[in-house]
mmCIF file of C-alpha atoms in Angstrom:
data_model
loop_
_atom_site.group_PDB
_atom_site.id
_atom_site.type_symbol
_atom_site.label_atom_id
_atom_site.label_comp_id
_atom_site.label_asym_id
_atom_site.label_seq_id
_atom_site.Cartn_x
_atom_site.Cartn_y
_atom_site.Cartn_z
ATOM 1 C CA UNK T 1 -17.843 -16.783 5.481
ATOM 2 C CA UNK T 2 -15.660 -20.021 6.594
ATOM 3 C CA UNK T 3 -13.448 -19.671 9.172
ATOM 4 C CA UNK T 4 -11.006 -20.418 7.348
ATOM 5 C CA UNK T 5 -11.310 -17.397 5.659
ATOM 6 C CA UNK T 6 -11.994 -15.262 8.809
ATOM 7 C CA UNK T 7 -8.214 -16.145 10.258
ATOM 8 C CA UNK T 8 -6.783 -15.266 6.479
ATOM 9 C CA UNK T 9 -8.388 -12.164 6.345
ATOM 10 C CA UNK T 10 -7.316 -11.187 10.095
ATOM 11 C CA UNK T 11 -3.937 -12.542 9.344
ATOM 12 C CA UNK T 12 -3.449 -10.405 6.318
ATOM 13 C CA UNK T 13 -4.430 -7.344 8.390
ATOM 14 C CA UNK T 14 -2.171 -8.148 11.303
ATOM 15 C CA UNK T 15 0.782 -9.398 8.399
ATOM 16 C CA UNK T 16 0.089 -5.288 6.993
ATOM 17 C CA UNK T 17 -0.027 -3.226 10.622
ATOM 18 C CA UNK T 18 2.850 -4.998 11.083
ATOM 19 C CA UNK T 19 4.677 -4.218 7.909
ATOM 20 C CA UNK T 20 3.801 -0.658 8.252
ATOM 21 C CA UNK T 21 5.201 -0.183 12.078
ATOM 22 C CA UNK T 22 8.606 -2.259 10.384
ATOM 23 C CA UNK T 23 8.667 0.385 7.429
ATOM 24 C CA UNK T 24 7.936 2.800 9.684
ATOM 25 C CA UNK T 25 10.819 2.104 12.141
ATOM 26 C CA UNK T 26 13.298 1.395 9.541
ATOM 27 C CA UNK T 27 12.588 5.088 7.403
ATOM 28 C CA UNK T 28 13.209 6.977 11.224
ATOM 29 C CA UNK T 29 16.337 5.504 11.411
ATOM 30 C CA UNK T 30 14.847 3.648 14.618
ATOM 31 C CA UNK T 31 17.123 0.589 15.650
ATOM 32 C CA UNK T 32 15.682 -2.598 15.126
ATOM 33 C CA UNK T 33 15.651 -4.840 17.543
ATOM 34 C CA UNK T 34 17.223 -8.499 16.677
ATOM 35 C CA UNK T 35 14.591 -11.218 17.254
ATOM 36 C CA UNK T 36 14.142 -13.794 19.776
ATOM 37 C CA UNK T 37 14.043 -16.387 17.640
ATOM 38 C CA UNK T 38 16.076 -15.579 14.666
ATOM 39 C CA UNK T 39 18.481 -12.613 15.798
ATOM 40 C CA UNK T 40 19.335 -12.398 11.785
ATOM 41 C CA UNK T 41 16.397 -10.448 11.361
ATOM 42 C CA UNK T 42 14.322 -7.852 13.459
ATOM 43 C CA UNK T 43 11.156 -8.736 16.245
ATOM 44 C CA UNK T 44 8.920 -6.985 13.631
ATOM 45 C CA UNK T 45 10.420 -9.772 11.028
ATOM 46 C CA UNK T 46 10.310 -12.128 13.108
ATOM 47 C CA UNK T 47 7.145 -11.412 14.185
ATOM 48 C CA UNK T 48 5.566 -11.314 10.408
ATOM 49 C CA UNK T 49 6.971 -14.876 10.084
ATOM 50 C CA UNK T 50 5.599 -16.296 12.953
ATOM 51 C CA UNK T 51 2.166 -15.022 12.284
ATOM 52 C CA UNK T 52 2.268 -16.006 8.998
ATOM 53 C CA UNK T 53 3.273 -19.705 9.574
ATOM 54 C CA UNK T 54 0.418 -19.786 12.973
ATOM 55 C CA UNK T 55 -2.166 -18.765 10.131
ATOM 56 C CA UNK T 56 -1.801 -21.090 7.835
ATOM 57 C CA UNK T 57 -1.159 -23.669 10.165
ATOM 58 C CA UNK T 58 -4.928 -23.041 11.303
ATOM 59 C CA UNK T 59 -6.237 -22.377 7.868
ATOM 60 C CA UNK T 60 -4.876 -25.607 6.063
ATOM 61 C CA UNK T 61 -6.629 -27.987 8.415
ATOM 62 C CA UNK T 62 -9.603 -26.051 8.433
ATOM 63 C CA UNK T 63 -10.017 -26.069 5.090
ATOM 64 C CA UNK T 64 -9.179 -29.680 4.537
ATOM 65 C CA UNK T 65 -11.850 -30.800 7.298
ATOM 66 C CA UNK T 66 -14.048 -28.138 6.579
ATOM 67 C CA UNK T 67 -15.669 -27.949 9.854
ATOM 68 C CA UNK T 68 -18.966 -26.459 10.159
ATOM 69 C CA UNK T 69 -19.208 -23.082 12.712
ATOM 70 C CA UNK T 70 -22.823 -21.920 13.513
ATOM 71 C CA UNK T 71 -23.670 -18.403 11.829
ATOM 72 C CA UNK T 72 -23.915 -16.439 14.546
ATOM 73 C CA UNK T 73 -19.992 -17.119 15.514
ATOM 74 C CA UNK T 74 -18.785 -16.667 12.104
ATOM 75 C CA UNK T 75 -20.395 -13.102 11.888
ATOM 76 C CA UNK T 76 -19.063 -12.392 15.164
ATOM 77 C CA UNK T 77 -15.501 -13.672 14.397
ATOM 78 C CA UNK T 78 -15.607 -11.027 11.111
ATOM 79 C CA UNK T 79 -17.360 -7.958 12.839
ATOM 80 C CA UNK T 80 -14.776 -8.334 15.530
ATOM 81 C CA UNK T 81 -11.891 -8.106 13.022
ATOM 82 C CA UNK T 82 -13.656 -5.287 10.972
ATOM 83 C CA UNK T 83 -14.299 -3.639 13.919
ATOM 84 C CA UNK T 84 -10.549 -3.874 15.160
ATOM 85 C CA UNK T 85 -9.241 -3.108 11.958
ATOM 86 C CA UNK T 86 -11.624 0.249 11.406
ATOM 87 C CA UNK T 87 -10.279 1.500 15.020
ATOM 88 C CA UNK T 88 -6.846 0.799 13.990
ATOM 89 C CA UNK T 89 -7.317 2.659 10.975
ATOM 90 C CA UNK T 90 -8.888 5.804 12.182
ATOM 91 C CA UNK T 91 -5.958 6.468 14.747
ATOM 92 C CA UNK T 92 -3.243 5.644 12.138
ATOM 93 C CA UNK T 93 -4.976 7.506 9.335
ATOM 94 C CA UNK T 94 -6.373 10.512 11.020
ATOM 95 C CA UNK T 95 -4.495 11.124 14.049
ATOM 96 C CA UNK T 96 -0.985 8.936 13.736
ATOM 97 C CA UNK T 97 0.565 9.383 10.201
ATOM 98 C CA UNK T 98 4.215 7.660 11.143
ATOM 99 C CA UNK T 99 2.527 4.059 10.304
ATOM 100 C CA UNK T 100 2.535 5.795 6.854
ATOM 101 C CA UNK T 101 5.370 4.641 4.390
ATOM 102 C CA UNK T 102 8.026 7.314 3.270
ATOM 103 C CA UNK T 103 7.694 7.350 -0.642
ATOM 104 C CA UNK T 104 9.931 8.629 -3.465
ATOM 105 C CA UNK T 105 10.045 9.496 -7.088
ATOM 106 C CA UNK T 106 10.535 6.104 -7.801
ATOM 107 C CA UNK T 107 7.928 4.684 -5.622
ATOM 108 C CA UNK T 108 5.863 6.973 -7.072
ATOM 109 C CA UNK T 109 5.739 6.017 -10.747
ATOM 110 C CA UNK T 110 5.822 2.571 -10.408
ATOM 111 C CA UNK T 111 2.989 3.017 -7.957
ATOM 112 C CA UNK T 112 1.193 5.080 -10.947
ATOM 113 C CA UNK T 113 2.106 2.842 -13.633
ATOM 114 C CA UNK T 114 0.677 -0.542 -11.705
ATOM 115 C CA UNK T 115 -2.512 1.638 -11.224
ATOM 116 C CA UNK T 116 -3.049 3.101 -14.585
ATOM 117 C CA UNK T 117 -2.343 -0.477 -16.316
ATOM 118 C CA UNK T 118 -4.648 -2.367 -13.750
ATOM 119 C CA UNK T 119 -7.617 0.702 -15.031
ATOM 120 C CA UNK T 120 -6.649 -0.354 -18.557
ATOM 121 C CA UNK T 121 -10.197 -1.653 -19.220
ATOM 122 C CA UNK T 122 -12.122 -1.485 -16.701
ATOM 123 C CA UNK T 123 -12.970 2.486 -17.094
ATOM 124 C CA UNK T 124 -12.646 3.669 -20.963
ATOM 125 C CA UNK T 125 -11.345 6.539 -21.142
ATOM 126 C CA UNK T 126 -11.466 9.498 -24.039
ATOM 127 C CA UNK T 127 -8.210 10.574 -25.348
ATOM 128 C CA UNK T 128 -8.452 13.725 -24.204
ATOM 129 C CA UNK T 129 -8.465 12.415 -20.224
ATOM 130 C CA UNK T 130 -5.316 9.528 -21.280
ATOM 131 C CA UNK T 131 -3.249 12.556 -22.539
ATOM 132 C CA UNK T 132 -4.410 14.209 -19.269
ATOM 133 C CA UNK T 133 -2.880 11.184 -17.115
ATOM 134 C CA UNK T 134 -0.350 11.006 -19.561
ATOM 135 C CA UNK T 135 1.155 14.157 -18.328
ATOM 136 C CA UNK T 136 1.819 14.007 -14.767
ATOM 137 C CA UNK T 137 3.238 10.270 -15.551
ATOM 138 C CA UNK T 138 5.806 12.148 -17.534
ATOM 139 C CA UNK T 139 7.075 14.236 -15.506
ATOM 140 C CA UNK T 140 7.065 11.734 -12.730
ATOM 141 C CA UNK T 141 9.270 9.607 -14.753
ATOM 142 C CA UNK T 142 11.613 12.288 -15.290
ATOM 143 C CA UNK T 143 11.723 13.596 -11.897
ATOM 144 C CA UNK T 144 12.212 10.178 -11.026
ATOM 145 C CA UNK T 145 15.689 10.281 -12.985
ATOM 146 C CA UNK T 146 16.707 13.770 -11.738
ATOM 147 C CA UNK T 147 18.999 14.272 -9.253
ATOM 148 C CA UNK T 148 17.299 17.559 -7.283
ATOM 149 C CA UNK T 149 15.391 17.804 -4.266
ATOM 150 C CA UNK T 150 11.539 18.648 -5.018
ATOM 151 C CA UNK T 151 10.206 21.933 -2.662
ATOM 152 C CA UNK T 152 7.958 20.725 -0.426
ATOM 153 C CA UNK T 153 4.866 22.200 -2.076
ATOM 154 C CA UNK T 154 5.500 20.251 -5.499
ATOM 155 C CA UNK T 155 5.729 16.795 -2.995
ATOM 156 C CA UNK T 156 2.766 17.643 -1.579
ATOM 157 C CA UNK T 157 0.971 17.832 -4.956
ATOM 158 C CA UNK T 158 2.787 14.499 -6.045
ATOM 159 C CA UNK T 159 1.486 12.747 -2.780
ATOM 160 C CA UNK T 160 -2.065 13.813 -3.041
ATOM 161 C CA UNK T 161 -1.561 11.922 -6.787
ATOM 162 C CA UNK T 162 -0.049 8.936 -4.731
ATOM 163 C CA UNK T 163 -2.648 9.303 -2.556
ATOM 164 C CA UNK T 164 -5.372 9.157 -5.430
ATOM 165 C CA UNK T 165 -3.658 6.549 -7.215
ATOM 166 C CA UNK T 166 -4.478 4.382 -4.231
ATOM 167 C CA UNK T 167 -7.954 5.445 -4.170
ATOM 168 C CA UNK T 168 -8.076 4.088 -7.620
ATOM 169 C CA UNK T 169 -7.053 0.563 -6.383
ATOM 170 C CA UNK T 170 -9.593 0.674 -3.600
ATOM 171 C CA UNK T 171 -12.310 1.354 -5.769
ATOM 172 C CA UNK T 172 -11.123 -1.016 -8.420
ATOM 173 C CA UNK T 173 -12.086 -3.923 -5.732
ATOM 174 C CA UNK T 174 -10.390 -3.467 -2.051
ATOM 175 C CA UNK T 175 -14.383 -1.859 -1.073
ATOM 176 C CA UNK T 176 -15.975 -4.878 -2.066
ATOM 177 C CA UNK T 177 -13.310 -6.924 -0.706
ATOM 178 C CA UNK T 178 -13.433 -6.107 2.563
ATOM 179 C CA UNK T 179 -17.374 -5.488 2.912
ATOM 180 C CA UNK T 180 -18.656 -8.048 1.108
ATOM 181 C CA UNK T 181 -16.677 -10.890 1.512
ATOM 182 C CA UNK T 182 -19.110 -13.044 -0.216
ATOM 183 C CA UNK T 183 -17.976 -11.835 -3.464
ATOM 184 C CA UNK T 184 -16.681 -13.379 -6.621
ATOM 185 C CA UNK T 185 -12.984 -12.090 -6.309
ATOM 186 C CA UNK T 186 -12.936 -13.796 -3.129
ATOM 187 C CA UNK T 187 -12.404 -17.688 -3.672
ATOM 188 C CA UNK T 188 -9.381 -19.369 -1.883
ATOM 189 C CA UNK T 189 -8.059 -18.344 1.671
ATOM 190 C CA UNK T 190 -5.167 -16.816 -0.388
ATOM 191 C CA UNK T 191 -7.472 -14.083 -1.705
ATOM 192 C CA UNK T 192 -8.561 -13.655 1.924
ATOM 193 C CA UNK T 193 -5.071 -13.137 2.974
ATOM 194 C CA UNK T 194 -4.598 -10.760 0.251
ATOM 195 C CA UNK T 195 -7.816 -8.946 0.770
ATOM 196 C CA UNK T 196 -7.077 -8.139 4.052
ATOM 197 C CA UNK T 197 -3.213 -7.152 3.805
ATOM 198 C CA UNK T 198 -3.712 -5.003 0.268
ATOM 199 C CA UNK T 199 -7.284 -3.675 1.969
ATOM 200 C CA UNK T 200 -5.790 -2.499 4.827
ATOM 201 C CA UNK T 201 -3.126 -0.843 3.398
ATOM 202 C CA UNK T 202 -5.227 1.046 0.646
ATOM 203 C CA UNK T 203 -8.123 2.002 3.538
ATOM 204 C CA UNK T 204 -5.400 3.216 5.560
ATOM 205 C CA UNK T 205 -3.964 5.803 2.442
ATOM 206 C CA UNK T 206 -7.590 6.574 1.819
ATOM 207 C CA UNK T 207 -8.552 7.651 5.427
ATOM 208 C CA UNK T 208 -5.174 9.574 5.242
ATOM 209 C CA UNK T 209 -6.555 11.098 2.033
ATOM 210 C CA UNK T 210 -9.507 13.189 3.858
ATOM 211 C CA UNK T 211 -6.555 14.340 6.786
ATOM 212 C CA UNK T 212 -4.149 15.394 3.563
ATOM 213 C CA UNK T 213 -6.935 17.229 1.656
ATOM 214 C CA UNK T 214 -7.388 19.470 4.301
ATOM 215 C CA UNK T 215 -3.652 20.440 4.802
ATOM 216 C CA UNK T 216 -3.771 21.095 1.078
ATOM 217 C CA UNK T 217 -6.509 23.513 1.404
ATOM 218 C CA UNK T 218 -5.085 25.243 4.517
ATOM 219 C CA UNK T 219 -2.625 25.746 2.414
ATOM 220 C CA UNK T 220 -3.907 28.156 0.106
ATOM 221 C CA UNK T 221 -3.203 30.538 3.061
ATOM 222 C CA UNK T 222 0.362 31.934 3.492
ATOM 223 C CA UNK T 223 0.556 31.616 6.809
ATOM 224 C CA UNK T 224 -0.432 27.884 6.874
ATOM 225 C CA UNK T 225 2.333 26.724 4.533
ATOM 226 C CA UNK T 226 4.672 26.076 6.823
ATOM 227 C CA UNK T 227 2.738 22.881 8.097
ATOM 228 C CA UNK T 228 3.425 21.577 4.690
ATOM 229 C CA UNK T 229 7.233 22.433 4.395
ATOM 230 C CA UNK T 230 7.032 19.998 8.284
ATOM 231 C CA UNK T 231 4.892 17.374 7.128
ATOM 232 C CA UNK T 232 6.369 16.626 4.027
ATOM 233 C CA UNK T 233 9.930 15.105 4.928
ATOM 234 C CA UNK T 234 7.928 12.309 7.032
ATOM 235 C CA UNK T 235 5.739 11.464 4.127
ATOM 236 C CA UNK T 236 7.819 12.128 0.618
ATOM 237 C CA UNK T 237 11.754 11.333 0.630
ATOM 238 C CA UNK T 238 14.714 11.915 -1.532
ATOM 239 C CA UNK T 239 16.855 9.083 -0.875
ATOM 240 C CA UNK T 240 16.665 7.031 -4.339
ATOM 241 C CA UNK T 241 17.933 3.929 -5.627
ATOM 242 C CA UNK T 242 20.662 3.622 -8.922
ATOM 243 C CA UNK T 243 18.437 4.464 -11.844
ATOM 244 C CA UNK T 244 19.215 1.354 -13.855
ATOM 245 C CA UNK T 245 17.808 -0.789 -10.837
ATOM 246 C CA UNK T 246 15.084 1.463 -10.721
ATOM 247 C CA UNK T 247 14.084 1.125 -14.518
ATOM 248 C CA UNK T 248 14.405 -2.444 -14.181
ATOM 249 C CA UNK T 249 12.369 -2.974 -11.235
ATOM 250 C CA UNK T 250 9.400 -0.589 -13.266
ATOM 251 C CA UNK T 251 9.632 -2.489 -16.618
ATOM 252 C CA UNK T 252 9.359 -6.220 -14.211
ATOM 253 C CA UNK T 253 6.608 -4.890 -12.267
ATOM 254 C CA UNK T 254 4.767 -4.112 -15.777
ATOM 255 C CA UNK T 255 5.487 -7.175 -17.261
ATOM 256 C CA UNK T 256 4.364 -9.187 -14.614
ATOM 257 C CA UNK T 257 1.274 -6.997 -14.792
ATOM 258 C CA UNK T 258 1.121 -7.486 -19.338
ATOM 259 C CA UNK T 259 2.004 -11.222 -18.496
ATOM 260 C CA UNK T 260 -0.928 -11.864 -16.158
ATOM 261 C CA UNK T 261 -3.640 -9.989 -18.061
ATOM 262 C CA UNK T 262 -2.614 -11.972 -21.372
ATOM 263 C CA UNK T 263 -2.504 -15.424 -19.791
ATOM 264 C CA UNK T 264 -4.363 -14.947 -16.660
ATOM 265 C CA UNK T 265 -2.278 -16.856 -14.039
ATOM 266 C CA UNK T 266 -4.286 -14.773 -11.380
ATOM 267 C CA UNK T 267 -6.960 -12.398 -10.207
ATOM 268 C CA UNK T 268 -5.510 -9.033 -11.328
ATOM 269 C CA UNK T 269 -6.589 -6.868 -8.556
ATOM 270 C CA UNK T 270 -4.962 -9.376 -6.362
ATOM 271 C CA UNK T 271 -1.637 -9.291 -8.536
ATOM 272 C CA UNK T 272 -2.193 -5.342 -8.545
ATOM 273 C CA UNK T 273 -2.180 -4.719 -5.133
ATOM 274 C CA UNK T 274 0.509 -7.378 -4.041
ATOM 275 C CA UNK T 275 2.932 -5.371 -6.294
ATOM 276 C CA UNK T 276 1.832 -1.969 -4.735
ATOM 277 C CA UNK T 277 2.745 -3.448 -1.093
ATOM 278 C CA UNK T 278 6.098 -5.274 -2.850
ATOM 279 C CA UNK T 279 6.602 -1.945 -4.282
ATOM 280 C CA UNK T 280 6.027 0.661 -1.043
ATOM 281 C CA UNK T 281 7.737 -1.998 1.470
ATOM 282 C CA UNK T 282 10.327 -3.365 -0.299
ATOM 283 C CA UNK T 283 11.578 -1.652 -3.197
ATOM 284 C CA UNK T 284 13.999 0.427 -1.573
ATOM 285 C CA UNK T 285 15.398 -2.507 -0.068
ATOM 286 C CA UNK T 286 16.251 -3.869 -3.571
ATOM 287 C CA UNK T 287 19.159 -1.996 -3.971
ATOM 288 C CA UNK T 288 22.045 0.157 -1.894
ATOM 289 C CA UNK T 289 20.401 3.204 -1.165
ATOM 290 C CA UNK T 290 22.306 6.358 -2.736
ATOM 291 C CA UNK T 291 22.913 9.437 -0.402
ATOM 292 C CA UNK T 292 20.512 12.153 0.561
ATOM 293 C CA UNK T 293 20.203 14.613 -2.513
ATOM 294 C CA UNK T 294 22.031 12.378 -4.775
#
């Protein structure tokens, strides 16, 4: 692989760790700093920018000149950032769940709809297992509209679906991405950049998956339930956005989605997954956010 497409693939990662520990911050109610730079935004914004605009910077050159690196460095260079990135993940995803986003309702069934449209031929499906998806999509939708507070065992059910969902997308391609870079999905520094934020991100849920299953089966017991009704708030919350901003945002996001698989403009797991991170990072930002409860 080109080094080039080493530094995108690191920078995407580093672009994503940080965009979690921002998210992060931001759902706790933890001040943000203003930045050194910029003080209009946060360090963490600030931060993203800057390593962002040092990437590319590198990567533009280096693919204009194309200089040649000896094997040996390149492979290096990669198992260095693989290797960095799979510690990273393992704390965060096993041990450290705050670098986890807060979802919603909202978040969740646009998050559902992106996924089920981007499986839209590439598994075929019998009716009977559409009307089966078809269901919990439903009454996501509706929930989504509602004004009460879910218990915490229904959110937990919900987030293992979130949390599926996004195993979905990282068997759709983010697998292949990241561990065999040589592949076909991978042609421009962009889709390196992409790969590595949207990879990162889905990993992360996915290693969080294995944690989550377990806390789901502990909690068959009635004296384990309580972890649940603790855990919950940090992962799942009930602050929502209007619900005509919300609709809009979900029928954009699909269109986009329709748009691109008619006319092609780009790779559609790379659309996919851009829209997920859009989606989980930024969509409660589109709007005033309406009270606790609602």
């Amino acid at each position: 692989m080109e080094l080039a497409f080493n530094i995108a693939l690191a920078a995407g990662i580093i672009v994503e760790i940080l965009l979690l520990w921002e998210t992060s911050n931001r759902q706790r109610n933890i001040p943000l700093k203003p930045g050194f730079i910029a003080p209009g935004v946060s360090r963490f914004q600030e931060a993203i920018a800057l390593v962002v605009l040092a990437a590319w910077t590198l990567i533009l050159p280096l693919e204009f000149f194309n200089p040649q690196f000896g094997y040996d460095f390149l492979n290096w260079v990669t198992e260095t950032t693989m290797v960095l990135a799979g510690l990273f993940l393992l704390g965060a995803g096993l041990w450290y769940h705050k670098f986890l986003p807060r979802i919603n309702e909202q978040t969740l069934v646009v998050v559902t709809a992106i996924v089920l449209l981007s499986l839209y031929g590439q598994i075929q499906l019998d009716w009977q297992w559409l009307a089966a998806l078809a269901l919990p999509l439903l009454a996501i939708f509706i929930l989504a509209l509602t004004k009460h507070s879910l218990p915490p065992a229904l959110k937990s059910l919900f987030y293992f679906w979130y949390l599926m969902c996004l195993l979905a997308m990282a068997y759709l391609g983010t697998f292949d991405l990241l561990f065999n870079p040589d592949t076909g999905y991978l042609e421009t520094s962009f889709d390196h950049f992409v790969a590595g934020a949207a990879g990162f991100f889905f990993l992360l849920h996915c290693v969080f998956l294995v944690r989550f299953f377990l806390m789901l089966t502990a909690n068959l017991l009635p004296w384990n339930r309580y972890l649940i009704a603790l855990a919950m708030p940090q992962l799942f919350g009930d602050e929502q956005m209007p619900r005509r901003r919300f609709v809009v945002i979900l029928l954009v996001v699909l269109a986009i989605l329709y748009a691109n698989q008619q006319f092609g403009f780009v790779t559609d797991i790379h659309l996919a997954s851009l829209l997920i991170l859009f989606v989980v990072h930024f969509m409660d930002r589109a709007a005033p956010i309406l009270p606790k409860f609602r």
